[in-house]
Amino acid sequence: MKQLMKGNHALAEAAIRAGCRFFAGYPITPQSEILEYFSWRMPEAGGSFAQTSSEIEGINQVLGAAAAGQRAITSSSGPGFTLKQEGISYMQSLEVPAVIVDVMRYGIGLGDIFYGQGDYFQATKGGGHGGYLLPVYAPSSVQENADLVALAFDTAEKYRSPVIVLSDAAIGQMCGSVELPEMKEFDIDRFEWALKGRDRHYPQGRTLTDRMYYDFGYDEYDKHERDRYDAMKENEQLWEEVQAEDAEVILVSYGISSRICKEAVKAARAEGLRLGLIRAITVWPFPTKAFQKYNGKASAYMTVEMSQMGQMAEDAFIAAHCQTPVYSMPTGRDVADSEDIIANVKDILAGRKEAF
Amino acid sequence: MAMTKKIPDTIKGANTFCPGCGHGVVVRLIAEALEELGHADDAICAVAVGCSCLVNVALGIDKIGCPHGRASACAAGIKRVRPGNLVFSYQGDGDSLSIGLAETVYSAQRNEKFTQIIVNNGVFGMTGGQASPCTLIGQKTTTTVDGRSVNMSGVPLDIMKMFGQIESVAYLARGSVHDAQNILNTKRYIKKAFEAQMAGAGFSCVEILSPCPTNWHMEPVDSMERIAGVVSAYYPIGEIVTGGGLNA
């Protein structure tokens, strides 16, 4: 049954239905509806909710709850997402599965509460210390806010990794129709590795700490981490293509910006311009497999994203493998306009736009 | 009656703390308390960063290595999803009262129902003896080379006074491991804190004064005498709140 819901609410309800029974977080616009929704819905579903003193305390409560085997989630935006990076790095070193939502807003520092997509680097390049990676889903609709948060829990547990849902203020605040997933419940004791008290598997108790210390030799550990990330890159790439097959220029985008790109593809096609789109659903792993189909065939890729300078453009450049030139159209705090996108594409074709 | 020597089976063997360190005694007391209360099999420990992390090789129960200062937040998360387990954090004064003060105070303020164990030796031990929030006035460390001054650093932090203002706290005590009587009392405090937790009464904490001969640059016996003297004069030993929280 479809219903009309706000993006942030749909995400929170879908997390509950995906079996999540723990939330800890802190208010920040434009994600506060997630916190508010969980505050009553989580206890109703038999889970636990905490409004913590900071995002740091929130991510670390989630670390504890997830390490004890519970499906656990936290959410934030911009400055608060920064504070969570310490905990995310630890989650990856302990290999604790959990979901972190960043409802992106605009700008560095305090920035502003308007929509933006400036946290791309922080989300996709291991925003905390030490150089780790983790799956990042980028919803572009209310429906995907629900679908991808549920998928994020499955992926997190598949790899014992934290997973980010990289939403934005527009997706979080918009209302749309959504088909919510079925309600699931999970046994908190289902993982042998999770904290529960010593048992026959661990007669001297679990030591769930940086896996480098006790589970691997140093040389083995680096390979173990590489293998994990390689498996994610091989298995988890998700993307949507819109008329990319015969496109002369292929737009590359995600989230709110990709919605406008779809409109631009339609408008361009109406005037005979063969435009297409690769919409990244996972921004890490970046959908390089989509590019492999079109490298050397398409005349150009153009990334469309809301940031001060191109961020996704760098990943597109790497994915294009120097076989197709990449152009960047960063739109700062404005959502792209389809007429501007088409004008930029015409500039590319006329040799008037500088390549990235 | 013949006397038998019994070691809790959660003691994994020789620990790796420095000679004369109080941590080893505290770990042993926790192990005995867990065994006597019948919670050795369901105990989960949130382990701090610093010397406290050596509990990983000393104590044979489930443990998680937490980010520096965040052990109480992790413990709260664990206890919230596994309320039937006995959950405690094991932290030094640097971890819990400097970088982790917010997580510490708000765990008590929010009435998180785990037990916080704070081993207070007045220095950052693992990093080589820098001043901590609990370094005493006049005490020389690598970052207070002329001795801590009120003018430069304020007065030493007393977490029991802070916690004591929070009406919902279930159990608070400050113990010490500097002599046999205090060691026995500290074990009793730990057991009472654990019992308050398992009764669902609310937040509980035992702070334990502990020597650090290595970074105090003192002989072990002199370190014990220092606690009996100036340290316990500033940080009074004893129970602060009993029967509090939801039992009150």
XYZ file of N, CA, C and O in Angstrom, chain A residues 33-199:
668
model
N 13.713 15.538 11.779
C 12.492 14.718 11.725
C 12.794 13.237 11.933
O 11.932 12.491 12.408
N 14.009 12.818 11.571
C 14.378 11.407 11.777
C 14.462 11.135 13.272
O 13.893 10.172 13.794
N 15.179 12.014 13.975
C 15.295 11.926 15.443
C 13.921 11.959 16.101
O 13.613 11.145 16.986
N 13.099 12.904 15.669
C 11.761 13.061 16.271
C 10.898 11.827 16.036
O 10.200 11.362 16.945
N 10.967 11.290 14.830
C 10.149 10.124 14.495
C 10.555 8.922 15.337
O 9.715 8.226 15.919
N 11.876 8.704 15.433
C 12.358 7.562 16.223
C 12.007 7.716 17.702
O 11.850 6.726 18.404
N 11.894 8.965 18.181
C 11.694 9.182 19.627
C 10.418 8.499 20.126
O 10.374 8.016 21.246
N 9.391 8.437 19.296
C 8.162 7.737 19.710
C 8.018 6.374 19.041
O 7.510 5.427 19.630
N 8.518 6.281 17.804
C 8.303 5.047 17.059
C 9.199 3.912 17.540
O 8.779 2.749 17.570
N 10.429 4.239 17.928
C 11.360 3.195 18.373
C 10.858 2.483 19.630
O 10.809 1.240 19.646
N 10.446 3.218 20.681
C 9.880 2.513 21.849
C 8.616 1.728 21.497
O 8.400 0.626 22.000
N 7.813 2.284 20.597
C 6.586 1.597 20.188
C 6.900 0.248 19.551
O 6.163 -0.729 19.724
N 8.036 0.215 18.811
C 8.433 -1.025 18.132
C 9.242 -1.940 19.046
O 9.762 -2.962 18.608
N 9.390 -1.553 20.304
C 10.132 -2.392 21.248
C 11.620 -2.125 21.276
O 12.392 -2.891 21.839
N 12.044 -1.023 20.647
C 13.467 -0.676 20.610
C 13.814 0.392 21.615
O 13.013 0.758 22.480
N 15.026 0.898 21.502
C 15.523 1.897 22.436
C 15.952 3.146 21.669
O 16.601 3.065 20.625
N 15.586 4.314 22.210
C 15.901 5.610 21.600
C 16.674 6.457 22.594
O 16.302 6.511 23.775
N 17.723 7.121 22.141
C 18.449 8.044 23.016
C 18.715 9.346 22.284
O 19.260 9.337 21.170
N 18.304 10.463 22.879
C 18.762 11.771 22.393
C 20.010 12.103 23.197
O 19.932 12.380 24.392
N 21.149 12.024 22.555
C 22.422 12.106 23.259
C 22.903 13.553 23.385
O 22.329 14.462 22.788
N 23.982 13.729 24.151
C 24.509 15.079 24.400
C 25.252 15.629 23.203
O 25.540 16.819 23.134
N 25.585 14.781 22.254
C 26.300 15.211 21.047
C 26.237 14.080 20.036
O 25.847 12.957 20.369
N 26.654 14.390 18.815
C 26.741 13.338 17.799
C 27.819 12.325 18.155
O 27.732 11.157 17.782
N 28.830 12.775 18.889
C 29.900 11.855 19.289
C 29.332 10.796 20.237
O 29.583 9.601 20.078
N 28.574 11.246 21.209
C 27.969 10.276 22.126
C 26.993 9.373 21.368
O 26.910 8.173 21.625
N 26.276 9.947 20.409
C 25.310 9.179 19.632
C 25.959 8.059 18.845
O 25.537 6.897 18.929
N 27.011 8.382 18.093
C 27.635 7.341 17.261
C 28.253 6.264 18.142
O 28.269 5.082 17.790
N 28.710 6.655 19.335
C 29.341 5.658 20.200
C 28.321 4.791 20.932
O 28.607 3.636 21.241
N 27.141 5.321 21.197
C 26.072 4.449 21.693
C 25.682 3.455 20.601
O 25.423 2.278 20.876
N 25.643 3.933 19.362
C 25.321 3.038 18.241
C 26.409 1.976 18.093
O 26.110 0.799 17.847
N 27.658 2.380 18.260
C 28.760 1.412 18.211
C 28.529 0.301 19.243
O 28.661 -0.893 18.936
N 28.182 0.686 20.468
C 27.950 -0.306 21.514
C 26.767 -1.203 21.196
O 26.863 -2.434 21.294
N 25.656 -0.596 20.792
C 24.443 -1.365 20.512
C 24.655 -2.324 19.335
O 24.235 -3.483 19.374
N 25.331 -1.838 18.287
C 25.573 -2.673 17.108
C 26.562 -3.781 17.437
O 26.424 -4.912 16.957
N 27.555 -3.478 18.266
C 28.536 -4.492 18.669
C 27.874 -5.586 19.497
O 28.358 -6.710 19.551
N 26.748 -5.238 20.135
C 26.000 -6.222 20.925
C 24.994 -6.979 20.057
O 24.200 -7.766 20.568
N 24.996 -6.726 18.752
C 24.202 -7.521 17.825
C 22.902 -6.889 17.358
O 22.173 -7.479 16.563
N 22.596 -5.695 17.846
C 21.340 -5.056 17.461
C 21.512 -4.270 16.151
O 22.569 -3.689 15.904
N 20.467 -4.249 15.321
C 20.471 -3.336 14.176
C 20.319 -1.923 14.717
O 19.307 -1.614 15.372
N 21.294 -1.064 14.445
C 21.341 0.256 15.067
C 21.655 1.320 14.027
O 22.343 1.067 13.040
N 21.131 2.518 14.271
C 21.247 3.603 13.286
C 21.442 4.932 14.002
O 20.978 5.121 15.137
N 22.143 5.851 13.350
C 22.185 7.233 13.805
C 22.082 8.117 12.571
O 22.312 7.657 11.456
N 21.695 9.372 12.787
C 21.565 10.271 11.642
C 22.026 11.650 12.040
O 21.999 12.027 13.202
N 22.464 12.413 11.024
C 22.899 13.773 11.283
C 22.979 14.530 9.964
O 22.445 14.092 8.947
N 23.662 15.665 9.991
C 23.852 16.478 8.800
C 25.130 17.293 8.991
O 25.465 17.653 10.125
N 25.820 17.558 7.887
C 26.980 18.451 7.863
C 27.860 18.434 9.100
O 28.611 17.471 9.322
N 27.797 19.500 9.932
C 28.696 19.592 11.086
C 28.578 18.392 12.020
O 29.580 17.927 12.576
N 27.383 17.876 12.190
C 27.195 16.718 13.065
C 27.761 15.452 12.453
O 28.274 14.577 13.146
N 27.681 15.360 11.122
C 28.242 14.201 10.417
C 29.759 14.165 10.618
O 30.353 13.103 10.754
N 30.368 15.349 10.644
C 31.806 15.430 10.924
C 32.122 14.788 12.269
O 33.082 14.032 12.400
N 31.319 15.101 13.284
C 31.593 14.577 14.626
C 31.462 13.051 14.681
O 32.013 12.416 15.564
N 30.727 12.486 13.765
C 30.537 11.032 13.775
C 31.711 10.275 13.165
O 31.791 9.055 13.269
N 32.625 10.983 12.505
C 33.677 10.291 11.745
C 34.581 9.455 12.637
O 35.025 8.376 12.256
N 34.876 9.949 13.833
C 35.701 9.178 14.772
C 35.077 7.790 14.990
O 35.744 6.762 14.881
N 33.786 7.795 15.284
C 33.100 6.532 15.553
C 33.027 5.641 14.330
O 33.125 4.415 14.436
N 32.852 6.247 13.156
C 32.767 5.445 11.926
C 34.102 4.744 11.665
O 34.148 3.566 11.305
N 35.200 5.456 11.874
C 36.522 4.838 11.701
C 36.686 3.651 12.660
O 37.182 2.592 12.269
N 36.237 3.838 13.904
C 36.310 2.730 14.870
C 35.411 1.574 14.447
O 35.768 0.411 14.567
N 34.205 1.899 13.969
C 33.314 0.827 13.517
C 33.990 -0.006 12.440
O 33.890 -1.231 12.435
N 34.687 0.671 11.528
C 35.326 -0.072 10.447
C 36.503 -0.877 10.976
O 36.780 -1.960 10.483
N 37.202 -0.392 12.000
C 38.345 -1.142 12.530
C 37.877 -2.335 13.363
O 38.535 -3.362 13.397
N 36.726 -2.195 14.034
C 36.167 -3.313 14.809
C 35.299 -4.220 13.937
O 34.908 -5.293 14.362
N 34.981 -3.726 12.736
C 34.062 -4.399 11.820
C 32.701 -4.611 12.475
O 32.209 -5.732 12.626
N 32.116 -3.496 12.851
C 30.787 -3.481 13.458
C 29.798 -2.899 12.445
O 29.982 -1.781 11.974
N 28.759 -3.654 12.087
C 27.796 -3.161 11.109
C 26.803 -2.183 11.743
O 26.218 -2.477 12.789
N 26.635 -1.021 11.114
C 25.649 -0.050 11.583
C 25.352 0.882 10.416
O 26.087 0.900 9.431
N 24.281 1.639 10.529
C 23.905 2.560 9.448
C 23.973 3.994 9.958
O 23.462 4.306 11.037
N 24.620 4.852 9.177
C 24.758 6.265 9.507
C 24.114 7.063 8.372
O 24.453 6.877 7.207
N 23.178 7.932 8.734
C 22.491 8.739 7.724
C 23.036 10.159 7.775
O 23.144 10.749 8.854
N 23.405 10.693 6.603
C 23.779 12.103 6.498
C 22.779 12.777 5.573
O 22.762 12.506 4.370
N 21.914 13.606 6.151
C 20.982 14.402 5.345
C 21.725 15.691 5.020
O 21.708 16.642 5.800
N 22.384 15.699 3.858
C 23.326 16.780 3.549
C 22.667 18.156 3.482
O 21.558 18.307 2.985
N 23.410 19.137 4.019
C 23.040 20.535 3.878
C 24.197 21.247 3.193
O 25.210 20.622 2.874
N 24.049 22.558 2.976
C 25.031 23.261 2.172
C 26.187 23.807 3.003
O 25.958 24.390 4.072
N 27.387 23.665 2.488
C 28.505 24.465 2.961
C 29.442 23.826 3.952
O 29.151 22.808 4.571
N 30.587 24.486 4.102
C 31.597 24.077 5.078
C 31.325 24.819 6.388
O 30.513 25.734 6.421
N 32.016 24.423 7.444
C 31.770 25.060 8.741
C 30.316 24.914 9.136
O 29.731 23.857 8.975
N 29.733 25.978 9.616
C 28.299 25.910 9.947
C 27.451 25.789 8.688
O 26.409 25.151 8.689
N 27.933 26.410 7.602
C 27.196 26.342 6.334
C 25.800 26.885 6.494
O 25.568 27.863 7.195
N 24.875 26.216 5.836
C 23.490 26.661 5.953
C 22.581 25.439 5.905
O 22.993 24.360 5.507
N 21.338 25.641 6.276
C 20.427 24.497 6.375
C 19.805 24.143 5.039
O 19.045 23.200 4.926
N 20.148 24.926 3.990
C 19.618 24.622 2.658
C 20.217 23.319 2.146
O 21.251 22.872 2.611
N 19.558 22.768 1.127
C 20.086 21.540 0.543
C 21.453 21.746 -0.094
O 21.795 22.828 -0.557
N 22.206 20.677 -0.104
C 23.539 20.684 -0.701
C 24.018 19.256 -0.848
O 23.378 18.320 -0.369
N 25.145 19.115 -1.548
C 25.731 17.773 -1.728
C 27.235 17.810 -1.477
O 27.997 17.092 -2.097
N 27.623 18.657 -0.550
C 29.048 18.913 -0.328
C 29.770 17.874 0.518
O 30.979 17.949 0.679
N 29.039 16.894 1.068
C 29.695 15.895 1.924
C 30.147 14.667 1.145
O 30.490 13.644 1.738
N 30.146 14.784 -0.194
C 30.493 13.630 -1.034
C 31.872 13.082 -0.702
O 32.040 11.882 -0.480
N 32.862 13.982 -0.655
C 34.226 13.511 -0.347
C 34.253 12.820 1.013
O 34.815 11.747 1.189
N 33.651 13.491 2.012
C 33.719 12.975 3.382
C 33.064 11.592 3.489
O 33.546 10.724 4.205
N 31.983 11.409 2.754
C 31.269 10.136 2.829
C 31.993 9.033 2.060
O 32.069 7.899 2.528
N 32.531 9.378 0.896
C 33.015 8.323 0.000
C 34.504 8.038 0.141
O 34.984 7.034 -0.385
N 35.234 8.918 0.801
C 36.699 8.733 0.852
C 37.183 8.326 2.236
O 38.353 8.467 2.561
N 36.293 7.845 3.090
C 36.704 7.528 4.459
C 36.881 8.819 5.232
O 37.986 9.344 5.353
N 35.796 9.368 5.756
C 35.812 10.707 6.348
C 36.575 10.803 7.650
O 36.953 11.894 8.072
N 36.804 9.690 8.295
C 37.598 9.680 9.521
C 39.057 9.361 9.213
O 39.480 9.380 8.067
N 39.805 9.048 10.272
C 41.244 8.853 10.111
C 41.604 7.453 9.627
O 40.832 6.507 9.785
N 42.755 7.353 9.015
C 43.371 6.052 8.794
C 43.219 5.463 7.409
O 43.983 4.587 7.040
N 42.242 5.954 6.630
C 42.118 5.457 5.273
C 41.289 4.199 5.161
O 41.808 3.122 4.871
N 40.003 4.309 5.403
C 39.086 3.185 5.223
C 38.049 3.575 4.180
O 37.984 4.727 3.742
N 37.254 2.622 3.774
C 36.163 2.888 2.836
C 34.916 2.203 3.374
O 35.001 1.328 4.238
N 33.776 2.601 2.888
C 32.541 1.948 3.324
C 31.442 2.244 2.298
O 31.484 3.266 1.620
N 30.480 1.323 2.174
C 29.410 1.528 1.199
C 28.589 2.781 1.519
O 28.300 3.057 2.691
N 28.253 3.531 0.467
C 27.476 4.768 0.616
C 26.344 4.755 -0.402
O 26.594 4.746 -1.613
N 25.107 4.748 0.080
C 23.935 4.780 -0.788
C 23.405 6.202 -0.886
O 23.304 6.904 0.129
N 23.039 6.605 -2.098
C 22.565 7.969 -2.326
C 21.138 7.948 -2.875
O 20.929 7.826 -4.085
N 20.127 8.050 -2.011
C 18.739 8.031 -2.483
C 18.396 9.303 -3.261
O 18.936 10.373 -2.992
N 17.486 9.155 -4.221
C 17.058 10.324 -4.991
C 15.553 10.529 -4.913
O 14.997 11.316 -5.667
N 14.893 9.802 -4.012
C 13.443 9.944 -3.873
C 13.034 9.476 -2.483
O 13.821 8.838 -1.780
N 11.804 9.777 -2.120
C 11.273 9.303 -0.843
C 11.275 7.771 -0.824
O 11.636 7.144 0.173
N 10.886 7.174 -1.962
C 10.872 5.715 -2.052
C 12.270 5.141 -1.811
O 12.437 4.146 -1.104
N 13.266 5.772 -2.417
C 14.629 5.252 -2.221
C 15.141 5.504 -0.811
O 15.982 4.752 -0.310
N 14.690 6.567 -0.152
C 15.044 6.745 1.260
C 14.641 5.510 2.051
O 15.373 5.045 2.922
N 13.475 4.976 1.738
C 12.995 3.775 2.425
C 13.741 2.529 1.961
O 14.245 1.751 2.770
N 13.846 2.355 0.633
C 14.461 1.128 0.099
C 15.936 1.021 0.484
O 16.417 -0.051 0.841
N 16.641 2.138 0.373
C 18.097 2.061 0.549
C 18.506 1.960 2.017
O 19.546 1.393 2.327
N 17.701 2.498 2.924
C 18.075 2.331 4.334
C 17.908 0.866 4.735
O 18.714 0.323 5.512
N 16.897 0.207 4.175
C 16.716 -1.227 4.459
C 17.863 -2.030 3.859
O 18.437 -2.913 4.512
N 18.214 -1.708 2.610
C 19.339 -2.393 1.960
C 20.640 -2.134 2.712
O 21.507 -3.017 2.818
N 20.782 -0.913 3.248
C 22.014 -0.543 3.959
C 22.278 -1.479 5.138
O 23.425 -1.867 5.388
N 21.225 -1.859 5.860
C 21.421 -2.790 6.989
C 21.908 -4.148 6.497
O 22.793 -4.753 7.106
N 21.317 -4.637 5.399
C 21.744 -5.941 4.872
C 23.201 -5.900 4.431
O 23.976 -6.821 4.705
N 23.569 -4.829 3.722
C 24.951 -4.701 3.253
C 25.905 -4.575 4.438
O 26.990 -5.159 4.438
N 25.501 -3.816 5.454
C 26.346 -3.624 6.638
C 26.665 -4.980 7.270
O 27.807 -5.269 7.632
N 25.638 -5.819 7.383
C 25.843 -7.116 8.039
C 26.576 -8.101 7.132
O 27.345 -8.939 7.605
N 26.373 -7.964 5.819
C 27.057 -8.842 4.856
C 28.573 -8.687 4.982
O 29.311 -9.659 4.897
N 29.025 -7.448 5.163
C 30.473 -7.182 5.211
C 30.968 -6.832 6.610
O 32.144 -6.511 6.770
N 30.094 -6.843 7.618
C 30.458 -6.333 8.952
C 31.123 -4.967 8.804
O 32.249 -4.730 9.219
N 30.383 -4.031 8.199
C 30.930 -2.700 7.907
C 29.878 -1.651 8.229
O 28.684 -1.893 8.051
N 30.295 -0.467 8.696
C 29.327 0.629 8.723
C 28.931 0.989 7.298
O 29.718 0.780 6.369
N 27.717 1.470 7.125
C 27.219 1.873 5.806
C 26.546 3.237 5.954
O 25.822 3.483 6.924
N 26.803 4.110 4.983
C 26.225 5.455 5.018
C 25.065 5.555 4.036
O 25.147 5.038 2.922
N 23.992 6.212 4.472
C 22.941 6.633 3.550
C 23.101 8.140 3.380
O 22.943 8.901 4.334
N 23.487 8.548 2.159
C 23.803 9.943 1.881
C 22.593 10.612 1.232
O 22.477 10.689 0.017
N 21.693 11.052 2.098
C 20.496 11.750 1.637
C 20.813 13.248 1.578
O 21.954 13.659 1.775
N 19.841 14.060 1.305
C 20.068 15.506 1.336
C 18.789 16.208 1.771
O 17.724 15.576 1.885
N 18.909 17.503 2.022
C 17.787 18.259 2.581
C 16.552 18.196 1.692
O 15.422 18.148 2.190
N 16.765 18.167 0.389
C 15.616 18.138 -0.516
C 14.892 16.801 -0.435
O 13.665 16.750 -0.295
N 15.669 15.706 -0.478
C 15.067 14.371 -0.418
C 14.437 14.139 0.959
O 13.377 13.523 1.092
N 15.097 14.637 1.991
C 14.594 14.433 3.350
C 13.337 15.227 3.647
O 12.475 14.792 4.413
N 13.234 16.414 3.047
C 12.115 17.305 3.365
C 10.933 17.160 2.416
O 9.825 17.612 2.729
N 11.169 16.565 1.238
C 10.055 16.472 0.275
C 9.064 15.389 0.701
O 9.404 14.472 1.432
N 7.821 15.543 0.273
C 6.826 14.510 0.481
C 6.651 13.739 -0.814
O 6.714 14.320 -1.902
N 6.442 12.449 -0.694
C 6.243 11.641 -1.886
C 5.559 10.341 -1.519
O 5.447 9.992 -0.338
N 5.119 9.626 -2.564
C 4.468 8.356 -2.284
C 5.540 7.299 -2.056
O 6.590 7.311 -2.700
N 5.252 6.414 -1.133
C 6.244 5.409 -0.779
C 5.552 4.112 -0.410
O 4.522 4.103 0.257
N 6.131 3.029 -0.879
C 5.718 1.686 -0.500
C 6.736 1.212 0.533
O 7.905 1.016 0.214
N 6.303 1.069 1.765
C 7.235 0.724 2.836
C 7.513 -0.772 2.854
O 6.650 -1.565 2.479
N 8.725 -1.167 3.291
C 9.032 -2.613 3.341
C 8.248 -3.316 4.429
O 7.701 -2.694 5.336
N 8.203 -4.645 4.324
C 7.548 -5.477 5.340
C 8.310 -5.385 6.658
O 9.519 -5.208 6.676
N 7.596 -5.540 7.751
C 8.221 -5.512 9.075
C 9.039 -6.772 9.309
O 8.567 -7.881 9.079
N 10.289 -6.588 9.750
C 11.170 -7.712 10.076
C 11.611 -7.614 11.521
O 11.700 -6.533 12.078
N 11.894 -8.774 12.108
C 12.474 -8.829 13.458
C 13.713 -9.714 13.365
O 13.742 -10.675 12.610
N 14.743 -9.369 14.134
C 15.957 -10.183 14.130
C 16.307 -10.622 15.536
O 16.089 -9.899 16.503
N 16.881 -11.830 15.643
C 17.384 -12.343 16.916
C 18.700 -11.625 17.222
O 19.632 -11.677 16.425
N 18.762 -10.973 18.366
C 19.966 -10.223 18.719
C 21.174 -11.155 18.885
O 22.322 -10.722 18.799
N 20.926 -12.446 19.093
C 22.022 -13.405 19.281
C 22.477 -14.073 17.983
O 23.215 -15.050 18.007
N 22.061 -13.545 16.824
C 22.312 -14.269 15.577
C 23.775 -14.251 15.136
O 24.174 -15.059 14.298
N 24.591 -13.331 15.654
C 26.001 -13.274 15.240
C 26.898 -13.875 16.323
O 26.828 -13.468 17.484
N 27.762 -14.777 15.903
C 28.687 -15.380 16.862
C 29.662 -14.340 17.418
O 30.067 -14.388 18.574
N 30.026 -13.354 16.576
C 31.046 -12.373 16.988
C 30.511 -11.307 17.940
O 31.290 -10.627 18.615
N 29.181 -11.144 18.017
C 28.619 -10.006 18.755
C 28.709 -10.213 20.267
O 28.640 -11.331 20.772
N 28.840 -9.091 20.991
C 28.939 -9.123 22.449
C 27.659 -9.687 23.046
O 26.562 -9.228 22.728
N 27.808 -10.680 23.922
C 26.631 -11.226 24.592
C 27.002 -11.883 25.921
O 26.140 -12.308 26.672
N 28.289 -11.949 26.231
C 28.774 -12.704 27.386
C 29.520 -13.932 26.895
O 29.179 -14.508 25.856
N 30.568 -14.332 27.637
C 31.414 -15.448 27.180
C 30.571 -16.722 27.043
O 29.578 -16.903 27.759
N 30.978 -17.566 26.100
C 30.231 -18.794 25.829
C 31.193 -19.831 25.262
O 32.410 -19.628 25.261
